[in-house]
Coordinates of C-alpha atoms and ligand atoms in Angstrom, one line a residue:
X1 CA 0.0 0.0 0.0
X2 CA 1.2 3.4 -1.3
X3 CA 0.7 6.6 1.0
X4 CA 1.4 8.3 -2.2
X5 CA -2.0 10.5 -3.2
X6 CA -3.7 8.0 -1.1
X7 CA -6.7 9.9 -0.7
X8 CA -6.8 11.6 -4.7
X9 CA -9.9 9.6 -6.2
X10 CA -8.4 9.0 -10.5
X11 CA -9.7 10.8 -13.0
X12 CA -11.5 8.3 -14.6
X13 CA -13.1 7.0 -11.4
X14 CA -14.6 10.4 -10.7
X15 CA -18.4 11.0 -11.0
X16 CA -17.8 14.3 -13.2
X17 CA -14.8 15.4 -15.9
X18 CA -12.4 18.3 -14.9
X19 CA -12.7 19.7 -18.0
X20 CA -16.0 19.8 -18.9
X21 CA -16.9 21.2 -15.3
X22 CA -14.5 23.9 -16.1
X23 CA -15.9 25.2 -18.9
X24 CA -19.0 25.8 -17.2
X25 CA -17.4 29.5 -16.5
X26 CA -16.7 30.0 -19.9
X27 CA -17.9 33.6 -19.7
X28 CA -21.6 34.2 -22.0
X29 CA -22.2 37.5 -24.2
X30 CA -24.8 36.6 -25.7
X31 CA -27.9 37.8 -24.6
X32 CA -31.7 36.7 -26.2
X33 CA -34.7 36.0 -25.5
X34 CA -37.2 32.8 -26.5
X35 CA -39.0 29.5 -25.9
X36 CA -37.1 26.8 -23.9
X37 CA -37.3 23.1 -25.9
X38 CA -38.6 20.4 -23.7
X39 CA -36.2 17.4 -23.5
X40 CA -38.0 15.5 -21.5
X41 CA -41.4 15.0 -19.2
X42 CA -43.9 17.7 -18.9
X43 CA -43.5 21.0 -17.4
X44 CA -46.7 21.4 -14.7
X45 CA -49.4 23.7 -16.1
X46 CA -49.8 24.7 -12.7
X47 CA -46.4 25.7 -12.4
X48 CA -47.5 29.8 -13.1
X49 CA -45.5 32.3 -12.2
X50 CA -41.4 33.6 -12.6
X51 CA -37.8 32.4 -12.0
X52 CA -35.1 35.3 -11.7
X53 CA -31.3 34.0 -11.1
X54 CA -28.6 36.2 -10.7
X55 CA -24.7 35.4 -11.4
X56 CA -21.6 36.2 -12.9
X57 CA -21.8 36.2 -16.7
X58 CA -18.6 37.6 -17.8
X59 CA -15.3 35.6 -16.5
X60 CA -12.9 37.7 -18.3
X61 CA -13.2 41.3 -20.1
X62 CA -12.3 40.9 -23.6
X63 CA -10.0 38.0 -22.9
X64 CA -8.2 39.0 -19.8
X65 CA -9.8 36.9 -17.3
X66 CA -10.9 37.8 -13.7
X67 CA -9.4 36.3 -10.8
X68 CA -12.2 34.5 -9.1
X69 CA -15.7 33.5 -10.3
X70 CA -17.5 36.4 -7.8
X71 CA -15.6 39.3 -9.3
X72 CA -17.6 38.6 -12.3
X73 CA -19.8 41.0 -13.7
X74 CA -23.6 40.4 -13.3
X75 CA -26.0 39.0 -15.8
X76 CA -29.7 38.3 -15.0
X77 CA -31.9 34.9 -16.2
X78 CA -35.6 35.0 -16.4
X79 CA -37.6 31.7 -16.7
X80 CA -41.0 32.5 -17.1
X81 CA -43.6 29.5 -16.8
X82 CA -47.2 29.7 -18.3
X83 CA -49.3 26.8 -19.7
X84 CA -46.7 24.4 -19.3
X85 CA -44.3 26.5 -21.0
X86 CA -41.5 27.9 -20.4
X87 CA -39.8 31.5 -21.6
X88 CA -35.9 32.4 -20.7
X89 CA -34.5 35.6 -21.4
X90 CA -30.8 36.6 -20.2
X91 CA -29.5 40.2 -20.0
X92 CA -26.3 41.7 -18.3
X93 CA -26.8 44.1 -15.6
X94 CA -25.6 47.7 -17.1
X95 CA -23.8 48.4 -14.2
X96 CA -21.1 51.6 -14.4
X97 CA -18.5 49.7 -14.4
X98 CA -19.6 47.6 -16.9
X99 CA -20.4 49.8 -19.3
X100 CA -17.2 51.5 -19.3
X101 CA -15.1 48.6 -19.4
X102 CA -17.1 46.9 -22.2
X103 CA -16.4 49.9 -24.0
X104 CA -12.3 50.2 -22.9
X105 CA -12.0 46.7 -23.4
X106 CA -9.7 46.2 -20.5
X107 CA -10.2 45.6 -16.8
X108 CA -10.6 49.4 -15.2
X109 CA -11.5 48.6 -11.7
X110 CA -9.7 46.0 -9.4
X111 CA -12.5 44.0 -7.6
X112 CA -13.0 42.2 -3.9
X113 CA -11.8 38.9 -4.8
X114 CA -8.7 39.9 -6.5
X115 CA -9.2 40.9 -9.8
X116 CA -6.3 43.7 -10.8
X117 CA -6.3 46.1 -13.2
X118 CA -3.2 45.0 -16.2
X119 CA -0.2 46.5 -15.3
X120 CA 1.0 45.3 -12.2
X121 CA 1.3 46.5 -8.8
X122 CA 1.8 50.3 -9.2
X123 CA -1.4 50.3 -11.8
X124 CA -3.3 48.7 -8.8
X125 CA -1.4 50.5 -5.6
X126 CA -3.7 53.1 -3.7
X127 CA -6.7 52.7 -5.8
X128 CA -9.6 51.9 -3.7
X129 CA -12.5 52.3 -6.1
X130 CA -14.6 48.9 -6.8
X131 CA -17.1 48.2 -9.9
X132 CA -20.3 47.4 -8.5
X133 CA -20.5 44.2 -10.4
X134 CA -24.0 43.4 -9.5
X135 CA -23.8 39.8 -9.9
X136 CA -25.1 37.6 -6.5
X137 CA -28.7 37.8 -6.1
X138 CA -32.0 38.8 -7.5
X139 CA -35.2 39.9 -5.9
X140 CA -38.6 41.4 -6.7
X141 CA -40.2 43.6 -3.7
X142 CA -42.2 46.6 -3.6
X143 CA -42.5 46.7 -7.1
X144 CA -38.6 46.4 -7.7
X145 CA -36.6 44.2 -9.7
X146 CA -33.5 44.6 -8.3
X147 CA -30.1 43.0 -8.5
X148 CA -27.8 42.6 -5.3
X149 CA -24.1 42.7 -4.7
X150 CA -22.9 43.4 -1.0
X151 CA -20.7 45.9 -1.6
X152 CA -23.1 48.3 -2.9
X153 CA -26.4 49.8 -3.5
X154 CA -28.7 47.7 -5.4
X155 CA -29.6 48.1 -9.4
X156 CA -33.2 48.3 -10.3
X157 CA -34.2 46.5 -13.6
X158 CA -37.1 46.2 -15.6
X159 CA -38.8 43.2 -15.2
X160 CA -40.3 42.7 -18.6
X161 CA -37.2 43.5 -20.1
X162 CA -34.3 43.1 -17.8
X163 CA -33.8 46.9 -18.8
X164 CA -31.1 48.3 -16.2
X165 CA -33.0 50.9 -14.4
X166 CA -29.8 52.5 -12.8
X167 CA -29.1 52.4 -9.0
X168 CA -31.7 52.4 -6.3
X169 CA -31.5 54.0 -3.2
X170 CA -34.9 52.4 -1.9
X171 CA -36.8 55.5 -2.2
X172 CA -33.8 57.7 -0.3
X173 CA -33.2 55.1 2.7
X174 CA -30.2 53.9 1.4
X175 CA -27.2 56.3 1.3
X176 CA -24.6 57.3 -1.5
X177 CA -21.8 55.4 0.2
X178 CA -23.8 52.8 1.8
X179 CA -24.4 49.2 0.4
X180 CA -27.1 46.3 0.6
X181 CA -26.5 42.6 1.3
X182 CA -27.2 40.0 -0.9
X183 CA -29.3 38.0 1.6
X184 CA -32.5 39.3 2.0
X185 CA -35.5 37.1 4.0
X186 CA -39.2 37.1 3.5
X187 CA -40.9 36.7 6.4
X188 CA -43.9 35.8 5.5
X189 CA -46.0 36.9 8.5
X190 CA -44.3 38.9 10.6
X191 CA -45.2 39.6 13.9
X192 CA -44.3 43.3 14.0
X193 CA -46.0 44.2 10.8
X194 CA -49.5 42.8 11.7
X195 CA -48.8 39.5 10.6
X196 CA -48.1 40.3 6.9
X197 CA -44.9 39.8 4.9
X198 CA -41.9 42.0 5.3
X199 CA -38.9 41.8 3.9
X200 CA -35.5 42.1 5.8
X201 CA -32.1 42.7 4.9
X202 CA -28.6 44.1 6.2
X203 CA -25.7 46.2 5.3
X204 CA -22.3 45.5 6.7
X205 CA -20.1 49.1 6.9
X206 CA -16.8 48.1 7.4
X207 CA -14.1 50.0 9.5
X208 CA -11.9 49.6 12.4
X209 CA -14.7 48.1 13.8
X210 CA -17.6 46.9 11.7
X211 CA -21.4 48.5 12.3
X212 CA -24.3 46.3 11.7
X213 CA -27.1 47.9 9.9
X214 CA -30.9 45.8 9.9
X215 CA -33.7 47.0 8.0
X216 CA -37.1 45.9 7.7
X217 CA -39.5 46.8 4.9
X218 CA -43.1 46.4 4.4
X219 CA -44.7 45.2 1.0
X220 CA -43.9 48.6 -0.3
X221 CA -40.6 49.0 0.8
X222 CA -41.9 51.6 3.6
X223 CA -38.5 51.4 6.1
X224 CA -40.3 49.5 9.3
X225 CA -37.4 49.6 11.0
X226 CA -33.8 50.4 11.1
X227 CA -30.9 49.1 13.6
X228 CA -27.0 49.8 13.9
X229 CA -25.2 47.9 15.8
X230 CA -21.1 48.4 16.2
X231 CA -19.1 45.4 16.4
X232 CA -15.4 44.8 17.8
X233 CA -13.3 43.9 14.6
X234 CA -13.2 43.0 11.0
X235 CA -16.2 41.5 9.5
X236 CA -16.8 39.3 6.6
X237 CA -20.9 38.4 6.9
X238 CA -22.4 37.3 3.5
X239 CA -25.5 36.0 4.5
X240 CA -27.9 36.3 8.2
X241 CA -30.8 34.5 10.2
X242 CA -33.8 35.7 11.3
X243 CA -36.5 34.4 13.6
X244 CA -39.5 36.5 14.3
X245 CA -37.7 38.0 17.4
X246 CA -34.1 38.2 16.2
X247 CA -31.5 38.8 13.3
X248 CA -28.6 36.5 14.1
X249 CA -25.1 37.5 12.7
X250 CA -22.3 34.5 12.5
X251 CA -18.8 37.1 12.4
X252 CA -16.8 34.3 11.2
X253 CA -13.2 34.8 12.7
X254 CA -11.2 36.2 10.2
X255 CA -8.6 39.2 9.8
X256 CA -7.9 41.4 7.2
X257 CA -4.2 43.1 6.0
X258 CA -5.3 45.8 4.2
X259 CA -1.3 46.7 2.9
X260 CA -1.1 44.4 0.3
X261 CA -4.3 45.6 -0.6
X262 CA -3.5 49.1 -0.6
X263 CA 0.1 48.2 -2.4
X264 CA -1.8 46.9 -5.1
X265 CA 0.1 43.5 -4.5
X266 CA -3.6 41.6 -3.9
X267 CA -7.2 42.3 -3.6
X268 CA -8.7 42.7 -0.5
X269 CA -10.4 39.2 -0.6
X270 CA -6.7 37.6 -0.9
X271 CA -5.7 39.8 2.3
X272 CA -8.6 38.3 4.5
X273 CA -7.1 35.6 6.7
X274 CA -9.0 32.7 8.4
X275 CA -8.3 31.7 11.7
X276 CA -10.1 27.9 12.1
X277 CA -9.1 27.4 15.7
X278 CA -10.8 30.7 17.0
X279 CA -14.6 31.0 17.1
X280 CA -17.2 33.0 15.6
X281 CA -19.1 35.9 17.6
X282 CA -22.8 35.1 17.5
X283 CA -24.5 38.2 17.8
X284 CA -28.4 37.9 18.4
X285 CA -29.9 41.2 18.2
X286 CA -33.5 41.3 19.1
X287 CA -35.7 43.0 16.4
X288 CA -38.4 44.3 19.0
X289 CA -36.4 47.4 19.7
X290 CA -39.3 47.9 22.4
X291 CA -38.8 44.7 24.2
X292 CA -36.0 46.1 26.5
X293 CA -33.9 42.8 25.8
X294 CA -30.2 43.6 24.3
X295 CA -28.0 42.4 22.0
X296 CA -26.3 38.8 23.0
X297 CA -22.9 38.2 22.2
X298 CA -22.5 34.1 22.1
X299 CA -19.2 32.0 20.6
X300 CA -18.9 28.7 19.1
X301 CA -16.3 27.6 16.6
X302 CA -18.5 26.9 13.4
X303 CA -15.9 27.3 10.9
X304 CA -16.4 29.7 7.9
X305 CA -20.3 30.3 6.7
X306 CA -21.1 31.5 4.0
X307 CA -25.4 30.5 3.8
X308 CA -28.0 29.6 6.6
X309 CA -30.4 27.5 5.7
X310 CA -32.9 28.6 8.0
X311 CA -33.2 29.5 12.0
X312 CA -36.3 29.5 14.5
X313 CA -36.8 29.5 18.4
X314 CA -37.6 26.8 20.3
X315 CA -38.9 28.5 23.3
X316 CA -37.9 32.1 24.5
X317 CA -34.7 31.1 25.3
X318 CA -33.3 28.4 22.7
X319 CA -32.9 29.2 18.9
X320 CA -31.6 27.0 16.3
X321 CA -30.0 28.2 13.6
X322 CA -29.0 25.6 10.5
X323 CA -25.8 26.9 8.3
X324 CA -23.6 25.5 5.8
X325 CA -20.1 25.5 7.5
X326 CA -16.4 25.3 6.1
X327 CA -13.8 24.0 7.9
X328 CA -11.2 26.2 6.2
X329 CA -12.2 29.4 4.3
X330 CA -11.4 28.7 0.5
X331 CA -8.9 31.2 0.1
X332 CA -7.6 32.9 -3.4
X333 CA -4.4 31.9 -4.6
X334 CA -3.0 34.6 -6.4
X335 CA -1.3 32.9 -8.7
X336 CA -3.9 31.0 -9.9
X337 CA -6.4 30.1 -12.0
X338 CA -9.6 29.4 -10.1
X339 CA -10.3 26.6 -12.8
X340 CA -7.6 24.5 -11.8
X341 CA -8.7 24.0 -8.0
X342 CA -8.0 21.1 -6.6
X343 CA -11.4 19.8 -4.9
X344 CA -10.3 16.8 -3.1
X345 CA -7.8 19.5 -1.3
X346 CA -10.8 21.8 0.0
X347 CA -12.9 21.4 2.8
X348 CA -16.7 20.3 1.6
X349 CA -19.5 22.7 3.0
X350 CA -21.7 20.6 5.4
X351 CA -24.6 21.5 7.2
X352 CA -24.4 21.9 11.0
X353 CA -27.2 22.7 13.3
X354 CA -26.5 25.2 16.0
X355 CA -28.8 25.6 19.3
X356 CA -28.1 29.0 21.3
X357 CA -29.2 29.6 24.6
X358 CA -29.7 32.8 25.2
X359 CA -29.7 32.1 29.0
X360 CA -26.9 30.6 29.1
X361 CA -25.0 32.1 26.2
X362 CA -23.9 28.2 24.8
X363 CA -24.2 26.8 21.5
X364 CA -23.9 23.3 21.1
X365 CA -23.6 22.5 17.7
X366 CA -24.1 19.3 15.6
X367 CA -23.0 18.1 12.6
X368 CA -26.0 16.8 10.4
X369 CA -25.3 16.3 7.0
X370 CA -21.4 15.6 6.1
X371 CA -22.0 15.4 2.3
X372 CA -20.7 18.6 0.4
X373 CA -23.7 20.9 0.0
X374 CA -24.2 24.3 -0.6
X375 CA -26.8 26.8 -1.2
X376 CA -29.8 25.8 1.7
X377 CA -33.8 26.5 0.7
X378 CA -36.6 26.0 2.1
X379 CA -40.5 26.6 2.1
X380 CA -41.4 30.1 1.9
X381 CA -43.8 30.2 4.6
X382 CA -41.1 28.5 6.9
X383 CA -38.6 31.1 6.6
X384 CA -37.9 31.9 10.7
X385 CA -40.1 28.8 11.5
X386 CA -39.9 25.6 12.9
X387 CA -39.6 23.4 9.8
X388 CA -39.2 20.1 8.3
X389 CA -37.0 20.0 4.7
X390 CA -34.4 21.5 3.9
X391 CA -33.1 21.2 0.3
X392 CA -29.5 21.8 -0.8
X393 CA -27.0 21.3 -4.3
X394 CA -25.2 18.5 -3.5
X395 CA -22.0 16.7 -4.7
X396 CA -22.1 13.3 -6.3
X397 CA -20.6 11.3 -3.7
X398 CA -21.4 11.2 -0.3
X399 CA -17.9 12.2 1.4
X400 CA -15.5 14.6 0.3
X401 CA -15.6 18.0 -1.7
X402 CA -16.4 17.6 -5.5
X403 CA -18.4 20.1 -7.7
X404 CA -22.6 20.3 -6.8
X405 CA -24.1 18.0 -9.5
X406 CA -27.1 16.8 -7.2
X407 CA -29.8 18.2 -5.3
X408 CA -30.6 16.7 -1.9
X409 CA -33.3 16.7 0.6
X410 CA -32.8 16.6 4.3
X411 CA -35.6 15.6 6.6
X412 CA -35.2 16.5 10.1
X413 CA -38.3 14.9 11.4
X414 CA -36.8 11.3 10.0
X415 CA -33.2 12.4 9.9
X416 CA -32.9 11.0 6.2
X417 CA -32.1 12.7 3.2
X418 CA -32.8 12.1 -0.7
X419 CA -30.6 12.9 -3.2
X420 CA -31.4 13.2 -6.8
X421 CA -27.8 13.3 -9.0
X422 CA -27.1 14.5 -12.2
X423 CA -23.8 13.4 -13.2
X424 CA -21.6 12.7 -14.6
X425 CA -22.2 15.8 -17.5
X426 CA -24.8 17.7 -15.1
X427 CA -23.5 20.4 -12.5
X428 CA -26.2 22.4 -11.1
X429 CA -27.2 25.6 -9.1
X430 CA -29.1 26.7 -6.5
X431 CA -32.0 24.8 -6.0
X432 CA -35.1 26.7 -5.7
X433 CA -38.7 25.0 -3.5
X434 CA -42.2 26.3 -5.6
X435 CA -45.0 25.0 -3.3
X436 CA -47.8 23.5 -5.0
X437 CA -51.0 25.5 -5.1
X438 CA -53.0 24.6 -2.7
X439 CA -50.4 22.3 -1.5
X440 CA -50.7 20.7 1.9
X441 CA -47.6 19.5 3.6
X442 CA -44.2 21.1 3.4
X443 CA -42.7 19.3 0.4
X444 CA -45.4 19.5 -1.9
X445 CA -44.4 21.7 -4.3
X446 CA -41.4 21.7 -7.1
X447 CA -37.6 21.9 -7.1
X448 CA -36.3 24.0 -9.8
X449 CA -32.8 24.4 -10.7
X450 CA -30.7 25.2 -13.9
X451 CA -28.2 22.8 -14.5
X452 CA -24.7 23.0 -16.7
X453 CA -24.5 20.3 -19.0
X454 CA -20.7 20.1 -19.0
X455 CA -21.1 17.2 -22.7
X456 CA -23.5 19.7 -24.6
X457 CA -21.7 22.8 -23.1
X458 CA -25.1 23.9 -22.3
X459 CA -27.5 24.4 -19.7
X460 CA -31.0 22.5 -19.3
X461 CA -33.6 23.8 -16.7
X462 CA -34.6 21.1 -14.8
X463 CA -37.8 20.4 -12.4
X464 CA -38.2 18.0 -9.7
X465 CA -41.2 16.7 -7.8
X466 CA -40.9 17.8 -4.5
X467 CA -41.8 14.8 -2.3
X468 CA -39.5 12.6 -4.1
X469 CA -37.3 14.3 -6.2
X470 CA -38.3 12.4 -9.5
X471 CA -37.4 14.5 -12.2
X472 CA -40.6 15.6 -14.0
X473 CA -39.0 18.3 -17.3
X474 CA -35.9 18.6 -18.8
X475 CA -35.9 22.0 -21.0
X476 CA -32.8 22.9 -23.0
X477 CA -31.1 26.6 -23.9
X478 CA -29.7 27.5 -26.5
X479 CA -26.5 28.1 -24.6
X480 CA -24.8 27.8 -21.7
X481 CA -25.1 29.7 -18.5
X482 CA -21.7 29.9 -16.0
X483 CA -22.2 29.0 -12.9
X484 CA -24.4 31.3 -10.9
X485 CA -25.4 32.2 -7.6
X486 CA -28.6 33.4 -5.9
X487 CA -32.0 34.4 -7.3
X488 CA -35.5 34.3 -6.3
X489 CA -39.0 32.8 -7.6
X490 CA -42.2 35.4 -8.0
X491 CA -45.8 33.6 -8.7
X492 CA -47.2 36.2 -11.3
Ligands
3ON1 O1 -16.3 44.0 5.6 C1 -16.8 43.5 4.4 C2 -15.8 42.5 3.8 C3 -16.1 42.1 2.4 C4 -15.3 40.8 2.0 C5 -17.0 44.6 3.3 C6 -17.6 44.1 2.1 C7 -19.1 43.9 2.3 C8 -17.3 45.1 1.0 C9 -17.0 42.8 1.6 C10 -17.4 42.3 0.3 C11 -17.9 41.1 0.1 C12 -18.4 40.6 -1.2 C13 -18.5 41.6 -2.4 C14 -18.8 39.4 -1.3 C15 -19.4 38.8 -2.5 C16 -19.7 37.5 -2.6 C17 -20.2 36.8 -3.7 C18 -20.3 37.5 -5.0 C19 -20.5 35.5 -3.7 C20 -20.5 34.5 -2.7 C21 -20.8 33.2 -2.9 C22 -20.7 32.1 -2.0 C23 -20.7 30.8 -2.2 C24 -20.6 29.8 -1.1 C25 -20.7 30.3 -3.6 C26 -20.5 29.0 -3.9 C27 -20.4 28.6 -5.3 C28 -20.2 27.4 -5.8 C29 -20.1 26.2 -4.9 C30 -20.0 27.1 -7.2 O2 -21.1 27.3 -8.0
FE2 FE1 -24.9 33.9 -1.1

């Protein structure tokens, strides 16, 4: 027995091809609109209603490639289903910076995740500026289509024509300088808004020490309410929970050397550092601001997050809070291509669940699902609830970290999952749950997702039944769509 590579799986044993996954972020400039072909099954007639998916489009600027998939510039999908047919249209976001670099044809603005302006590191040194690239989620709310990106203020689109709009400062409660995460919940009744939906979001302002910013909107975007809350310390917080009493932060522990950065050496992404062995701060801010409780610091070592699944309370003193946890950040190599990663030598995301006492400030924290999984959804009406499914993308195989090909359902009730799979050409996306009309348990409803074809170099849309994950319709593009992120589904 060799120790040599002992635990690198050969290439021709693996469930997927190298190459053909990597060409899944080929960049995509084209930009049409028309009638999906059905492959296979039959899309639901009573499947009514909108798909928007957000994600980078562009993986180089007219040849000279980005640095990392999430410094890619935005470009919008819209899958619109009606009489059990379906109709995609794809447009780029017209951000600023996009515009202006499509028409330079060169990189102008270094981004987060180290992209660099050509030239080296005296083009790059001292210049702060980032493109608001647009490119990680996509909602519709108040009568706004708008697309997402953390580090800035949203863009408003049309939603007939995915038109860019220009930014959107949410009728002046968003500032010039401030920003808009790319995580935003629906609560579908909420308690403080007499029990109707609200939508809630956050805004990290970094600094020497980070300030928290909550807001929640009603159905018109009408600010409900508005918190700020400093913290000690650097913050890197993509995503949040929220129960109907509380936002919950995760501030995973990592630093940041802003001189390389400002040397123009790295981007700021490559000068964040994570620290595995120390633990995250769990700040649990109540959202009554009448209720007289304050803000709970609590610590756990949960690795890096990135998404929570979900979170609810238990009783008034116990919440849980389900995330997708890393046990080392992936961090950017400089020097390389973000293609050529080597899977098997990353940590997979799994999904943990995390209890909090509030009384006693400890979290225990389990470990519930070690296949690799990303991007968590759930029922809409159990956002902040108790709840029973969870579905995630999925890698092939059950243990170690591979590309998502598969889409799996967790039950916590029964502790089982299911796992639909797609490879070895398929690689998928975020999965998104569509209840049923009507429906009457929690997973009766469809599972869409778009899916990468890595033989055809093309994407198919795919539906799955809910309850069982059968696939019900295959529907082909007419090209293929890189890898994307986040996006949301609107029934009209
Ligand atoms: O203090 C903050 C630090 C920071 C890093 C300030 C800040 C908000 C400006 C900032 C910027 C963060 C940004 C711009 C984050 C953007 C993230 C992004 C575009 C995507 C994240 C995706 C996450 C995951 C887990 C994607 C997984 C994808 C796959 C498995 C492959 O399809
Ligand atoms: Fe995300």
């Amino acid at each position: 027995m060799t120790s040599l590579a002992s635990n690198a799986t050969p290439e021709q044993e693996k469930p997927y091809s190298k190459k053909q996954w990597q060409r899944g972020y080929d960049s995509q400039r084209r930009e049409e609109s028309y009638e999906l072909e059905l492959i296979s099954g039959a899309v639901p007639k009573a499947l009514q209603g909108t798909l928007f998916r957000n994600g980078p489009g562009l993986l180089d600027i007219n040849g000279i490639p980005v640095q990392h998939p999430f410094d890619g510039d935005g470009m919008i999908c819209k899958f619109s289903f009606q009489e059990g047919k379906v109709h995609f249209q794809n447009r780029f976001v017209r951000t600023q910076g996009f515009i202006e670099e499509q028409e330079a044809g060169t990189i102008l603005y270094r981004n987060v995740f180290g992209t660099q302006k050509p030239g080296g590191w005296l083009q790059n040194a001292f210049d702060f500026k980032q493109k608001n690239i647009a490119n990680t989620n996509v909602i519709y709310w108040g009568n706004k289509l708008l697309a997402l990106w953390e580090g800035g203020l949203p863009h408003r689109l049309d939603p007939k024509t995915l038109e860019t709009l220009g930014i959107d400062k949410l009728h002046g409660i968003l500032g010039e300088k401030d920003a808009f995460a790319a995580h935003p919940w629906i609560e579908p009744q909420s308690a403080l808004n007499n029990n109707q939906p609200c939508l809630i979001n956050f805004y990290i302002e970094p600094g020497l020490s980070t300030t928290i910013h909550t807001y929640d909107f009603d159905a018109n975007f009408n600010l409900l309410r508005k918190q700020s809350h400093n913290v000690p310390g650097f913050a890197f917080i993509h995503d949040f929970a929220i129960t109907p009493n509380y936002y919950i932060f995760f501030q995973n522990p990592v630093k940041f050397n802003p001189i390389p950065f400002a040397l123009g050496l790295r981007g700021a992404g490559e000068c964040i550092k994570f620290h595995p062995e120390e633990n995250s701060q769990v700040w649990v801010i109540p959202r009554n601001t009448n209720s007289g409780e304050s803000v709970k610091k609590l610590e756990v070592n949960a690795g890096f997050i990135f998404h929570h699944g979900n979170a609810f309370e238990i009783n008034n003193q116990q919440l849980c809070v389900d995330s997708i946890c890393y046990a080392d950040f992936p961090e950017v190599d400089p020097d390389s291509d973000f293609r050529d990663v080597d899977f098997e030598a990353l940590h997979p995301g799994q999904l943990w669940r995390f209890t909090l006492n509030l009384e006693t400030q400890v979290v225990d924290k389990e470990l519930v699902e070690p296949r690799c999984c990303e991007f968590p959804a759930v029922h809409p009406n159990k956002v902040g609830q108790p709840y029973r499914y969870l579905f995630m993308a999925t890698a092939h195989q059950s243990i170690g970290n591979a590309p998502l090909q598969g889409i799996l359902k967790y039950d916590w009730q029964t502790q089982e999952h299911l796992v639909w799979s797609n490879a070895p050409h398929g690689f998928v996306s975020e999965p998104t749950f569509v209840p049923k009309p009507d429906s009457q348990t929690e997973d009766e409803g469809w599972v869409l997702t778009l899916v990468y074809n890595g033989k055809k170099h093309c994407s198919e849309f795919v539906i799955l039944e809910g309850k069982t994950l059968e696939e019900i319709a295959r529907l082909g593009l007419k090209y293929h769509i890189p890898y994307g992120l986040h996006g949301s589904w609107i029934s009209q």
